[in-house]
mmCIF file of C-alpha atoms in Angstrom:
data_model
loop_
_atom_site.group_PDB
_atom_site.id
_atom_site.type_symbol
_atom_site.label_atom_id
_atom_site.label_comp_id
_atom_site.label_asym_id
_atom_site.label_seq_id
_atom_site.Cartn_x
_atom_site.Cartn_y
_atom_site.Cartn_z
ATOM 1 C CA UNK A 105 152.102 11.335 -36.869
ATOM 2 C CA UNK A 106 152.468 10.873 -33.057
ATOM 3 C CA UNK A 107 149.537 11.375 -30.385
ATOM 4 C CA UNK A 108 152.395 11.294 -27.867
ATOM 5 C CA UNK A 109 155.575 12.654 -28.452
ATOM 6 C CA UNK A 110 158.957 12.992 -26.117
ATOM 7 C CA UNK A 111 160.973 16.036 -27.948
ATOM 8 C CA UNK A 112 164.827 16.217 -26.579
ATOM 9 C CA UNK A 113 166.554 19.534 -27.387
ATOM 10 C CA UNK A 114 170.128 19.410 -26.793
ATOM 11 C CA UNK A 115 172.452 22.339 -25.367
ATOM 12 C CA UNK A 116 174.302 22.879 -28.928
ATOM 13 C CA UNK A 117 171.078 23.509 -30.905
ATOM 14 C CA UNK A 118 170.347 26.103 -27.533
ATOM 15 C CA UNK A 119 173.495 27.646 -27.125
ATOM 16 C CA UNK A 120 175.334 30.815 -28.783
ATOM 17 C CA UNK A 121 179.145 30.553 -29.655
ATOM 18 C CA UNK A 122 179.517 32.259 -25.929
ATOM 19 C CA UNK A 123 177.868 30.391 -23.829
ATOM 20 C CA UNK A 124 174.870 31.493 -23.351
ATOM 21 C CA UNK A 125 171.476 31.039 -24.732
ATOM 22 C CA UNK A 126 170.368 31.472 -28.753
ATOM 23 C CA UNK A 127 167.076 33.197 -27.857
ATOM 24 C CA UNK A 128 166.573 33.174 -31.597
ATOM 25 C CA UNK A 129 166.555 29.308 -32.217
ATOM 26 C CA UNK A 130 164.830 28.847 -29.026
ATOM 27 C CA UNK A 131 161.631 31.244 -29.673
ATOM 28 C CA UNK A 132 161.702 29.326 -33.261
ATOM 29 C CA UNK A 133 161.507 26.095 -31.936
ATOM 30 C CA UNK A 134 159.011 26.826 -29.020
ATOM 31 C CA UNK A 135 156.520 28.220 -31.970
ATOM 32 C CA UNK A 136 156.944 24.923 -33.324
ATOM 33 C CA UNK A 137 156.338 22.568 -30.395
ATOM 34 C CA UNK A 138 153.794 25.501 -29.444
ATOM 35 C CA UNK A 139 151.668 24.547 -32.521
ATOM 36 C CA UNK A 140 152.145 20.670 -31.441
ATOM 37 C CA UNK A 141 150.759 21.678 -28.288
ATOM 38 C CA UNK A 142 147.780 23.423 -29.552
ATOM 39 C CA UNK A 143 147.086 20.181 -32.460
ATOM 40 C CA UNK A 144 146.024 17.984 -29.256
ATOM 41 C CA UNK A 145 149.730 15.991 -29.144
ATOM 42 C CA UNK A 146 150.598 15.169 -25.549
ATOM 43 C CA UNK A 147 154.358 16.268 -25.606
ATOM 44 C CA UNK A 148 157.447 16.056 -23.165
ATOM 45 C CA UNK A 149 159.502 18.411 -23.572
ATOM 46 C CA UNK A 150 163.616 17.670 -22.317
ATOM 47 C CA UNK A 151 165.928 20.071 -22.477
ATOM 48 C CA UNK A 152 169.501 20.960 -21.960
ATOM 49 C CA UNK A 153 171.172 23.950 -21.492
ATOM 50 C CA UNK A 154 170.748 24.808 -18.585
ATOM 51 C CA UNK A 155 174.819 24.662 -18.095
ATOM 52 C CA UNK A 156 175.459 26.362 -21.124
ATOM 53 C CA UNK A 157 173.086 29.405 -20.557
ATOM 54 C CA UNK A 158 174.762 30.559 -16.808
ATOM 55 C CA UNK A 159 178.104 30.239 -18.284
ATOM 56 C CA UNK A 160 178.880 33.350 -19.548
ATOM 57 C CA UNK A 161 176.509 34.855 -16.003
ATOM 58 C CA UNK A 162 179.040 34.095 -13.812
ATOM 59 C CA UNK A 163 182.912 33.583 -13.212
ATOM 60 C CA UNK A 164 183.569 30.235 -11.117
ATOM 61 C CA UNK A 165 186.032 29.931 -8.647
ATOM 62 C CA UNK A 166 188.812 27.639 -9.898
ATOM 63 C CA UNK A 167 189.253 25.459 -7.032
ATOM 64 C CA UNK A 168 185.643 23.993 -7.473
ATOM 65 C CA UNK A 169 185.885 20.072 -8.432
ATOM 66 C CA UNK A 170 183.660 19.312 -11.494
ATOM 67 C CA UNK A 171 180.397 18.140 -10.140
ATOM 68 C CA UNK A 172 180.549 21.453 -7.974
ATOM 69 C CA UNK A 173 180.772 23.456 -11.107
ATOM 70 C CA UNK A 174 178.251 21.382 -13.181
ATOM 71 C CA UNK A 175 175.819 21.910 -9.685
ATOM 72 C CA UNK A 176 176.543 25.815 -9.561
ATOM 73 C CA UNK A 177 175.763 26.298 -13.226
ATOM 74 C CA UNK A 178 173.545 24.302 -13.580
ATOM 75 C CA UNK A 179 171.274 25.939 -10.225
ATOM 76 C CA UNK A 180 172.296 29.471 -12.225
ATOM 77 C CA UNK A 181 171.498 28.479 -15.626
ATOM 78 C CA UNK A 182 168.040 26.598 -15.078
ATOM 79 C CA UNK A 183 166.199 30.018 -13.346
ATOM 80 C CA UNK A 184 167.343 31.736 -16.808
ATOM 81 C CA UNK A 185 166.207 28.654 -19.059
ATOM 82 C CA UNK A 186 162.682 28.039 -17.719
ATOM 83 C CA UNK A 187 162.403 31.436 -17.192
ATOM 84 C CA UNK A 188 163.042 31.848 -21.449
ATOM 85 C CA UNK A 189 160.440 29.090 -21.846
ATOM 86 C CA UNK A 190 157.906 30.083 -19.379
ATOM 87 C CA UNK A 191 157.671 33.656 -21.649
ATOM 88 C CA UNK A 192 158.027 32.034 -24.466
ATOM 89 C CA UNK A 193 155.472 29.675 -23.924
ATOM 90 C CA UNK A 194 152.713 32.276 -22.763
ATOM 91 C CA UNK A 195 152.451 34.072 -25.923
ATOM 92 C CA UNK A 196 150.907 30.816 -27.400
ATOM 93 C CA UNK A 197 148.620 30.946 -24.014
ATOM 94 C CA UNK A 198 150.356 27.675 -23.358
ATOM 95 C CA UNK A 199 151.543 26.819 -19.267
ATOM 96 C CA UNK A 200 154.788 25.142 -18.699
ATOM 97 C CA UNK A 201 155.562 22.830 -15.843
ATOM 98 C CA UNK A 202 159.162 22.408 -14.737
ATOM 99 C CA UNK A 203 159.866 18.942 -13.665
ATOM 100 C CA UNK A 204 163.571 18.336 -11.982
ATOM 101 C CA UNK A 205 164.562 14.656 -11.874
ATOM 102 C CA UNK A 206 167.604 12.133 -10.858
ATOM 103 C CA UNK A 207 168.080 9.206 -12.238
ATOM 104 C CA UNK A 208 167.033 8.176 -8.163
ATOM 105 C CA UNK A 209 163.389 8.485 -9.485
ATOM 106 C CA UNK A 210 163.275 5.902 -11.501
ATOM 107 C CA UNK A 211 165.279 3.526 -8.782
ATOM 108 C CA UNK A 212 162.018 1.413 -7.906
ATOM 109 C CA UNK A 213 159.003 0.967 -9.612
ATOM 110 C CA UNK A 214 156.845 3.023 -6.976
ATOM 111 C CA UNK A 215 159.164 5.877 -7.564
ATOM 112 C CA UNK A 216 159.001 5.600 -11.651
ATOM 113 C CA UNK A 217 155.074 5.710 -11.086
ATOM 114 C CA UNK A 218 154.492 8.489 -9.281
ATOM 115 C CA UNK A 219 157.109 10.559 -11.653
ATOM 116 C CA UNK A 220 154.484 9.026 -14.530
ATOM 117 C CA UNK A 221 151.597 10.280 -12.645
ATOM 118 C CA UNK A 222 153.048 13.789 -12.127
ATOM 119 C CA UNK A 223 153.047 13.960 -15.836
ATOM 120 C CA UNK A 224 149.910 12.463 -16.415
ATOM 121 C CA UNK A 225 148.317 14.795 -14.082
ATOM 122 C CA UNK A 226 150.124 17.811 -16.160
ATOM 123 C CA UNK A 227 148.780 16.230 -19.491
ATOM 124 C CA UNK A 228 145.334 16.076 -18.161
ATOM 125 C CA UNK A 229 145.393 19.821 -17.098
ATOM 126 C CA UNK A 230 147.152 20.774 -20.546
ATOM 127 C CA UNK A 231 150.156 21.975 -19.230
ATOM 128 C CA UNK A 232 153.800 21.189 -20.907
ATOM 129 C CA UNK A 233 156.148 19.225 -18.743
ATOM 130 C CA UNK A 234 159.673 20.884 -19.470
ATOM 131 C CA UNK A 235 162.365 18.072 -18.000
ATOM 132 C CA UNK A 236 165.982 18.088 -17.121
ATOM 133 C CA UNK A 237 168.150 16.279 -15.239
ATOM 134 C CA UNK A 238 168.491 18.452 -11.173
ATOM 135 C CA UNK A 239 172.321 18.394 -11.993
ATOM 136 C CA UNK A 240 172.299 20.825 -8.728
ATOM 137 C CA UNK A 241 171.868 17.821 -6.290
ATOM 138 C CA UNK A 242 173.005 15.080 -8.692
ATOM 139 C CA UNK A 243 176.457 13.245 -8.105
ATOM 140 C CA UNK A 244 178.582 11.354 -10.782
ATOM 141 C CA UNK A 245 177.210 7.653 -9.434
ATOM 142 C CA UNK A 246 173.592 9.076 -9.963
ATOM 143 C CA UNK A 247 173.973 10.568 -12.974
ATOM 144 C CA UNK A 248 172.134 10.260 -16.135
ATOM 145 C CA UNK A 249 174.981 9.301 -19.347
ATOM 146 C CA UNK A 250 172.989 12.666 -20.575
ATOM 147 C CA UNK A 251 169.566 14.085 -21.344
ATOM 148 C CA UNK A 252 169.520 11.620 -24.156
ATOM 149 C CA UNK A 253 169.366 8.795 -22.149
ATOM 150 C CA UNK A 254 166.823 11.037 -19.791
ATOM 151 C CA UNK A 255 164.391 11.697 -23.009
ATOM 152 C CA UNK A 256 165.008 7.727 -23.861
ATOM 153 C CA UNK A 257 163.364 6.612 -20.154
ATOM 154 C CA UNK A 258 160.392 9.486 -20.411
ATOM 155 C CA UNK A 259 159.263 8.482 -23.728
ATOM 156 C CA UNK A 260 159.243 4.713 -22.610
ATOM 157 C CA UNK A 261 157.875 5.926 -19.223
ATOM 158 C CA UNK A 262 154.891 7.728 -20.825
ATOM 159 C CA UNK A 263 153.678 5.356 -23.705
ATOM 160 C CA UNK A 264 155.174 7.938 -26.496
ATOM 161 C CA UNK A 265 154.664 6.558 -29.990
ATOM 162 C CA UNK A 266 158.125 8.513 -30.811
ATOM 163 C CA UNK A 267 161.390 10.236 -29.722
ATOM 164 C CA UNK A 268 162.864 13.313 -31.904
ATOM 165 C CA UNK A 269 166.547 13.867 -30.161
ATOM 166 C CA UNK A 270 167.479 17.310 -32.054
ATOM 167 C CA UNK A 271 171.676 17.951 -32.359
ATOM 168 C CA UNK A 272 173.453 20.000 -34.273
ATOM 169 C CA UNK A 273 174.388 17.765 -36.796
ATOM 170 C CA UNK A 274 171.609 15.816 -39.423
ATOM 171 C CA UNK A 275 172.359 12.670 -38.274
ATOM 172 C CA UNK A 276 174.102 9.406 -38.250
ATOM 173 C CA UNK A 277 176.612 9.411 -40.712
ATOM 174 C CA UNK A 278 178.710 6.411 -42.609
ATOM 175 C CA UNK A 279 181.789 8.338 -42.098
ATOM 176 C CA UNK A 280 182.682 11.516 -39.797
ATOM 177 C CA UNK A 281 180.273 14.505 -40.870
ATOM 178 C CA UNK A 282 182.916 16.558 -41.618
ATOM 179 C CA UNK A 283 184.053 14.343 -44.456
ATOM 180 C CA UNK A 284 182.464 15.652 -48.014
ATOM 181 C CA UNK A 285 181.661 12.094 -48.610
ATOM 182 C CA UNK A 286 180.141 11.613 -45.900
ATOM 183 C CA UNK A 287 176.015 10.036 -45.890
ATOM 184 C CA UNK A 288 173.383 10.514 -43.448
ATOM 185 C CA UNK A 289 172.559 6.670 -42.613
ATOM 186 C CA UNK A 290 168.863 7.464 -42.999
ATOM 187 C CA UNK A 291 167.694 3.835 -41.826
ATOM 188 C CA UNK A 292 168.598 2.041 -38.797
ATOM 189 C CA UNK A 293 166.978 -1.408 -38.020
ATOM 190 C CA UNK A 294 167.327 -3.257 -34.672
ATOM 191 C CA UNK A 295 169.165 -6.399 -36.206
ATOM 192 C CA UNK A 296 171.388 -4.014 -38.476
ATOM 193 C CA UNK A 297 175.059 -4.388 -37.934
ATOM 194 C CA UNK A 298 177.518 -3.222 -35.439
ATOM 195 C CA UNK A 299 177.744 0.875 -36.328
ATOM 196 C CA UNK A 300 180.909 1.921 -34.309
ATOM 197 C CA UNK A 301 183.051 2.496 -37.170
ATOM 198 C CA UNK A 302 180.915 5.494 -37.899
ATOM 199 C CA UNK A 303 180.698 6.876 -34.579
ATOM 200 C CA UNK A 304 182.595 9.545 -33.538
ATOM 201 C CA UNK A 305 182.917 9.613 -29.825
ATOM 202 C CA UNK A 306 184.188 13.040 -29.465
ATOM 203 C CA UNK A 307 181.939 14.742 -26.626
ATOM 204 C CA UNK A 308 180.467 18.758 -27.149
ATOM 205 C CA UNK A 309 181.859 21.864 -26.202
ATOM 206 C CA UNK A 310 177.972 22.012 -23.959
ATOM 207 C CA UNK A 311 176.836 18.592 -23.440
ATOM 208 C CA UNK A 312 177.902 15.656 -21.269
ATOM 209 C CA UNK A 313 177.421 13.130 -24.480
ATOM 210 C CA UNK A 314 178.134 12.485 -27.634
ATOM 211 C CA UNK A 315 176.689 10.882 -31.222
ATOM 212 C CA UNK A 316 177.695 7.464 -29.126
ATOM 213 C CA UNK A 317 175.603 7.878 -26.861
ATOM 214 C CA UNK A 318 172.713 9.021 -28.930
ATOM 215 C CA UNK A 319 172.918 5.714 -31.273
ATOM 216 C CA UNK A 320 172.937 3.784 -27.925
ATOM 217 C CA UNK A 321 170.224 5.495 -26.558
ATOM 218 C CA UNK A 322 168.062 5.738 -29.660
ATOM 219 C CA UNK A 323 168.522 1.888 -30.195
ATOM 220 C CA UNK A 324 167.381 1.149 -27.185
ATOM 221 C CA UNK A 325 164.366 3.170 -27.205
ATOM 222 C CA UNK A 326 163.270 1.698 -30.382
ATOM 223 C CA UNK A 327 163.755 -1.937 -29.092
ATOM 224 C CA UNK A 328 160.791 -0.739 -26.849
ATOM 225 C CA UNK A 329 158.635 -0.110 -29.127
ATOM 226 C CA UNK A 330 159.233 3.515 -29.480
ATOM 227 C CA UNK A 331 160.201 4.993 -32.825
ATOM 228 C CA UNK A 332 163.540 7.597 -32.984
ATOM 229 C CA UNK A 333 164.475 10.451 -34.735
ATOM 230 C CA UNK A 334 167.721 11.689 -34.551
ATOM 231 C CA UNK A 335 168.030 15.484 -36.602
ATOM 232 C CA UNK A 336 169.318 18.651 -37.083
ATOM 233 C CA UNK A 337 167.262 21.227 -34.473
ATOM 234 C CA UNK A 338 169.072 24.076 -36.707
ATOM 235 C CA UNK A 339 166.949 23.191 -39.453
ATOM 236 C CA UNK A 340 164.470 25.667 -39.814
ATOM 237 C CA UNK A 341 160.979 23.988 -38.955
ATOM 238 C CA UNK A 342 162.651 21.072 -38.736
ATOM 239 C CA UNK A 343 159.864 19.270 -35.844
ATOM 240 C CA UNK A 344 156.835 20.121 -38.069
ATOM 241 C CA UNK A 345 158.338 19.621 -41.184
ATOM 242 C CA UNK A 346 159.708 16.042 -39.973
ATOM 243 C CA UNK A 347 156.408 15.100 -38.003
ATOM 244 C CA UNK A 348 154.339 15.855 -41.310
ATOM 245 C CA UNK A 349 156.632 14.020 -43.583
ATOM 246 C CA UNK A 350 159.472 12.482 -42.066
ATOM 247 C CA UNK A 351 161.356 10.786 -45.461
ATOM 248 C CA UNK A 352 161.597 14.823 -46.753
ATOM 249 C CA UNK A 353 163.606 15.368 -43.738
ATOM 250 C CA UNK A 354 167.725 14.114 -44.101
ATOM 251 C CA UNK A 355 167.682 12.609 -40.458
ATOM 252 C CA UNK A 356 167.967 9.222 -38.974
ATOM 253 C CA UNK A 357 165.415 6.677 -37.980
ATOM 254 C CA UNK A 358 165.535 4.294 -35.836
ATOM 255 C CA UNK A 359 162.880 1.880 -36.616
ATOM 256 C CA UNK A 360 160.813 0.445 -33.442
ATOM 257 C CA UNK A 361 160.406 -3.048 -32.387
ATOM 258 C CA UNK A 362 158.084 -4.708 -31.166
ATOM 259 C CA UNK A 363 156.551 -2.700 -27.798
ATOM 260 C CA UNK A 364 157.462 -4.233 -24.507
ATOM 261 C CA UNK A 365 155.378 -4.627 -21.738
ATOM 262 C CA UNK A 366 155.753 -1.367 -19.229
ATOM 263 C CA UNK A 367 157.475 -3.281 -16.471
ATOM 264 C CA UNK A 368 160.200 -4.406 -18.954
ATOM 265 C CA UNK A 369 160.463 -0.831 -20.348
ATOM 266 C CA UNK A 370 161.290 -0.006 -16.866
ATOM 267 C CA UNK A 371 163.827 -2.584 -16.648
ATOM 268 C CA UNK A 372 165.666 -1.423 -19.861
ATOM 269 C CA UNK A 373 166.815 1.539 -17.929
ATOM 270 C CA UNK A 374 167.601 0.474 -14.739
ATOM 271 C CA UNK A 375 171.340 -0.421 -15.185
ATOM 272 C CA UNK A 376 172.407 1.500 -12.248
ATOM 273 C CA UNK A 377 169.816 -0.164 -9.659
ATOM 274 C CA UNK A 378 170.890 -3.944 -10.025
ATOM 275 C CA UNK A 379 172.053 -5.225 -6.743
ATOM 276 C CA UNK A 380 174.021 -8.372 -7.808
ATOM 277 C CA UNK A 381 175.234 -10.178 -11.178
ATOM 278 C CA UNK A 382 174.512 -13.290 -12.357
ATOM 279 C CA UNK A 383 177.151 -15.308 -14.690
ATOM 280 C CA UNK A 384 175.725 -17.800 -17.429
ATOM 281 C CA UNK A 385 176.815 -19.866 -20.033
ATOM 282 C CA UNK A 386 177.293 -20.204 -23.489
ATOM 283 C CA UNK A 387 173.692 -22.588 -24.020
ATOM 284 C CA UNK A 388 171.427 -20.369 -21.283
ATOM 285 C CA UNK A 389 172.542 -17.082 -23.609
ATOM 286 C CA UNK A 390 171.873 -18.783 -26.568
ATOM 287 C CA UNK A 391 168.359 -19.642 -25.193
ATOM 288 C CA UNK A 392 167.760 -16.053 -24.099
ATOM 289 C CA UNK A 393 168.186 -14.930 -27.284
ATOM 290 C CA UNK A 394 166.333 -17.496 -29.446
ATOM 291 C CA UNK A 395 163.183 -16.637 -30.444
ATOM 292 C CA UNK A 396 161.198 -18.752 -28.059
ATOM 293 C CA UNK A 397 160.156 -16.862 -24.547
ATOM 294 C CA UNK A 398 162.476 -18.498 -22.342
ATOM 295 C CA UNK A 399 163.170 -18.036 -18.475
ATOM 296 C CA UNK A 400 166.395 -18.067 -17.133
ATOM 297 C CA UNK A 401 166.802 -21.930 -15.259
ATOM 298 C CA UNK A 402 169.296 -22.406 -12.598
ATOM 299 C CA UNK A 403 171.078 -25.219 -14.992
ATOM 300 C CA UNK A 404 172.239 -21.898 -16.971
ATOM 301 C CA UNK A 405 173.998 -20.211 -14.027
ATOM 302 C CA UNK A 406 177.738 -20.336 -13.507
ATOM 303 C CA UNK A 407 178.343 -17.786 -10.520
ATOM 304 C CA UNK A 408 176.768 -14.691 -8.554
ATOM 305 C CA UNK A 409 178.389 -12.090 -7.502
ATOM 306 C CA UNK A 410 176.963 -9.918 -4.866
ATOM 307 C CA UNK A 411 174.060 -10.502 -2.328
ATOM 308 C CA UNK A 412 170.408 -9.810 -3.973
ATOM 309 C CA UNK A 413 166.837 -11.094 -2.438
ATOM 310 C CA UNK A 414 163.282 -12.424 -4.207
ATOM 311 C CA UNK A 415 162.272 -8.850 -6.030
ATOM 312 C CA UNK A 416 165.427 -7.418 -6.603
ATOM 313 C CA UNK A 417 166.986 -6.765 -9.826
ATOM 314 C CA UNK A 418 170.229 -8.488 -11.057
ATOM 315 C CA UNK A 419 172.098 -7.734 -13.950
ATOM 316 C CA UNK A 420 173.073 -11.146 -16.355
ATOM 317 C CA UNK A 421 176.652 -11.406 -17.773
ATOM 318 C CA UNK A 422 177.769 -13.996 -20.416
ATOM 319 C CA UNK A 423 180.269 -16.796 -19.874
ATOM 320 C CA UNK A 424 182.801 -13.362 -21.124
ATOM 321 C CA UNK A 425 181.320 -11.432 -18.090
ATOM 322 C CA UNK A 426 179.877 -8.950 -21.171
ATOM 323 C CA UNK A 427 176.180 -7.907 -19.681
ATOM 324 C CA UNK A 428 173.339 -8.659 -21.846
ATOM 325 C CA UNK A 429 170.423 -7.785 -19.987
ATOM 326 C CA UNK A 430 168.528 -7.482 -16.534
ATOM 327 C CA UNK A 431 166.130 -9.319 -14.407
ATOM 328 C CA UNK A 432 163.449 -9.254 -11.502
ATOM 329 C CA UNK A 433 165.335 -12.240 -9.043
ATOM 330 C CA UNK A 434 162.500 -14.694 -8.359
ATOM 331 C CA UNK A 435 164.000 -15.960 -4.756
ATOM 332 C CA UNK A 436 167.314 -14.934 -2.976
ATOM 333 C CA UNK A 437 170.546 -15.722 -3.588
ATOM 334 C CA UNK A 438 170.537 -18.979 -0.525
ATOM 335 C CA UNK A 439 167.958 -20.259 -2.149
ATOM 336 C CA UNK A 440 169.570 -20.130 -5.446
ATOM 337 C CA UNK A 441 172.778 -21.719 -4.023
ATOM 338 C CA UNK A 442 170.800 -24.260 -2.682
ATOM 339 C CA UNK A 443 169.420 -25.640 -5.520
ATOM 340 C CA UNK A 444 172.298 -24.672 -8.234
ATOM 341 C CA UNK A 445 171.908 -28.687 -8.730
ATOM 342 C CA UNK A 446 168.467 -28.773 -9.522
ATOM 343 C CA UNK A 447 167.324 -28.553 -13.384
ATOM 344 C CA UNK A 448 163.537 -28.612 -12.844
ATOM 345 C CA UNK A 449 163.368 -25.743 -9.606
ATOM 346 C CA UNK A 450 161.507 -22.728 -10.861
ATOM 347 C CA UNK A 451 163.325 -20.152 -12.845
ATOM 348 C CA UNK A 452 165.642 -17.129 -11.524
ATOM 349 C CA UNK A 453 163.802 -14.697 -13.668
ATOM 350 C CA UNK A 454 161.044 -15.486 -15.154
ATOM 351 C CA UNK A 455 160.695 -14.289 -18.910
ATOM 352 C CA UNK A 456 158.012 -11.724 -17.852
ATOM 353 C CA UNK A 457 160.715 -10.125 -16.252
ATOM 354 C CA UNK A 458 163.744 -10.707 -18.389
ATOM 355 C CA UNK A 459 164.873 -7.599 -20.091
ATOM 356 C CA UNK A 460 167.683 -8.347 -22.953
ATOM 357 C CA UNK A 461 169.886 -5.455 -24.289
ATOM 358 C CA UNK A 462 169.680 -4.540 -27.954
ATOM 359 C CA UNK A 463 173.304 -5.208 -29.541
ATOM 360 C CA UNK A 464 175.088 -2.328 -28.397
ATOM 361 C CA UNK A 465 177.646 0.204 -29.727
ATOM 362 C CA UNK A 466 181.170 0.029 -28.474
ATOM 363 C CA UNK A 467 183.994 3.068 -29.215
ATOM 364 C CA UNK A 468 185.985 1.463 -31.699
ATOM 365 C CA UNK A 469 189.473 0.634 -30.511
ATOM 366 C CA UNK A 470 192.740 1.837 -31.437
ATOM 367 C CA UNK A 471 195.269 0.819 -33.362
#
């Protein structure tokens, strides 16, 4: 189905009741990926759990603040995950590769290449990349939302034709799963309405996010290029059985888009690197959006705020100050001042490096 795949496990399809690891589920799904492996699919592998397995190890002192306890488990937990993997792993003769990243690596396009290359270089040797977030040396500013949003920038990052995030639920539902009545929303289109009425935003007992952030996520993946799966990684042989026929499985899809060029897959997830904003109005949004390729102009602009020079990235608000997208500053900020008055001086950002969000999905307010 794919040739490349990113597969994102996440810590409640790995964890017991307890705390600590399902060694069960885990040995179930490895045969599965296992026989991925050995079909000639080039797979990344992301997954949690490395919190949840070192919590019932060790006892942790109460006066630790919360990034302290998420770094001490997390440095516990991950020897005892990769550990489960590595032997796991073996008995299909198959070498596993752990690769630790912050969201840091993928600050700068130099830095998101050679993290590509170091996975390259692992696909070429036919080892399995196993990737998680280094939560031991990551603070809250550098912080991925979760591994979804990790699994999201290494499928984009490595050209994968699709994303399977595996929860513990079947998918997207039209109403909250615990509800009889209740539908798996099997579809989900980029243009399809705003889905925040059936989004529960409650957070698990083991991970950092929630079925919010997964529809985010997955929607922006897809508006790459890249298609999504969102399913239940309880289901027995649930990765071969969806990857062989994927409308047997009850799951959701998130259909793909058009692919975007690899510089403005880059861009899609580089939210936290912008160094400036740039206001614009109501007719420069409506241009961005149309379906002509259109640069950003100068006449568009309202304000900045911030400094930024020629090469860095700014992130573009509406006339509402609501963010819809990013882009690669053509000249500095003086020189945009300079010539806010000028309708025909070169664009901003040009539209080869213009990166608009997909519509995104806001926690529904309340009452």
């Amino acid at each position: 189905m794919y040739n490349k795949l990113t597969i994102k496990i996440g810590s409640n399809v790995l964890a017991n009741a307890n705390g600590g690891l399902n060694i069960e589920r885990i040995k179930h799904l490895v045969n599965q990926i296992a026989e991925l492996h050995h079909s000639g699919k080039k797979l990344v592998l992301v997954s949690s759990g490395a919190v949840a397995s070192a919590r019932g190890l060790i006892k942790i002192d109460k006066k630790l603040d919360r990034v302290s306890q998420r770094q001490l488990l997390s440095s516990v937990g991950q020897v005892k995950l990769i550990n489960q993997y590595a032997n796991l792993f073996a008995e299909h003769g198959i070498q596993v590769a752990q690769v630790l990243v912050t969201k840091e690596d993928f600050r700068t396009r130099e830095h998101y290449l050679n993290m590509k290359n170091c996975v390259s270089a692992l696909w070429q040797n036919n080892i399995l990349p196993i990737v998680n977030e280094n939560d031991a040396v990551s603070v809250t500013a550098l912080m991925f939302t979760d591994n979804d949003e990790l699994s999201g920038m290494m499928a984009s990052m490595m050209a994968c034709k699709g994303l399977v995030i595996l929860s513990n639920i079947n998918g997207i539902y039209n109403g909250h799963p615990n509800q009889p009545e209740s539908k798996v929303i099997q579809k989900i289109a980029s243009q399809d309405e705003d889905l925040s009425q059936y989004i529960s935003a409650t957070k698990s007992d083991f991970g950092r996010g929630g079925m919010l952030t997964k529809c985010n996520i997955a929607k922006k993946t897809a508006s790459s290029g890249i298609e999504v799966h969102i399913a239940n990684g309880t289901t027995p042989n649930i990765l071969t059985r969806l990857l062989i026929d994927k409308e047997e499985i009850e799951h959701t899809h998130f259909e793909a888009d058009e692919p975007k060029p690899a510089i403005k897959q880059w861009m899609a997830y580089s939210d936290g690197f912008t160094k400036a904003e740039v206001r614009i109005n109501k007719g420069a949004c409506e241009a961005l959006y149309s379906s002509t390729a259109t640069s950003l102009l100068l006449a568009g602009v309202i304000a900045f705020n911030g400094e930024f020079k020629k090469g860095d990235l700014v992130r573009i608000l509406d006339e509402n100050k609501q963010a819809i997208g990013i882009g690669k500053a053509s000249y500095d900020k003086s020189k945009a001042e300079d010539h806010m008055g000028d309708k025909k001086y070169k664009p901003l950002v040009h539209y080869d490096y213009l990166y608009l969000y997909p519509e995104l999905i806001t926690e529904p307010q309340k009452p």
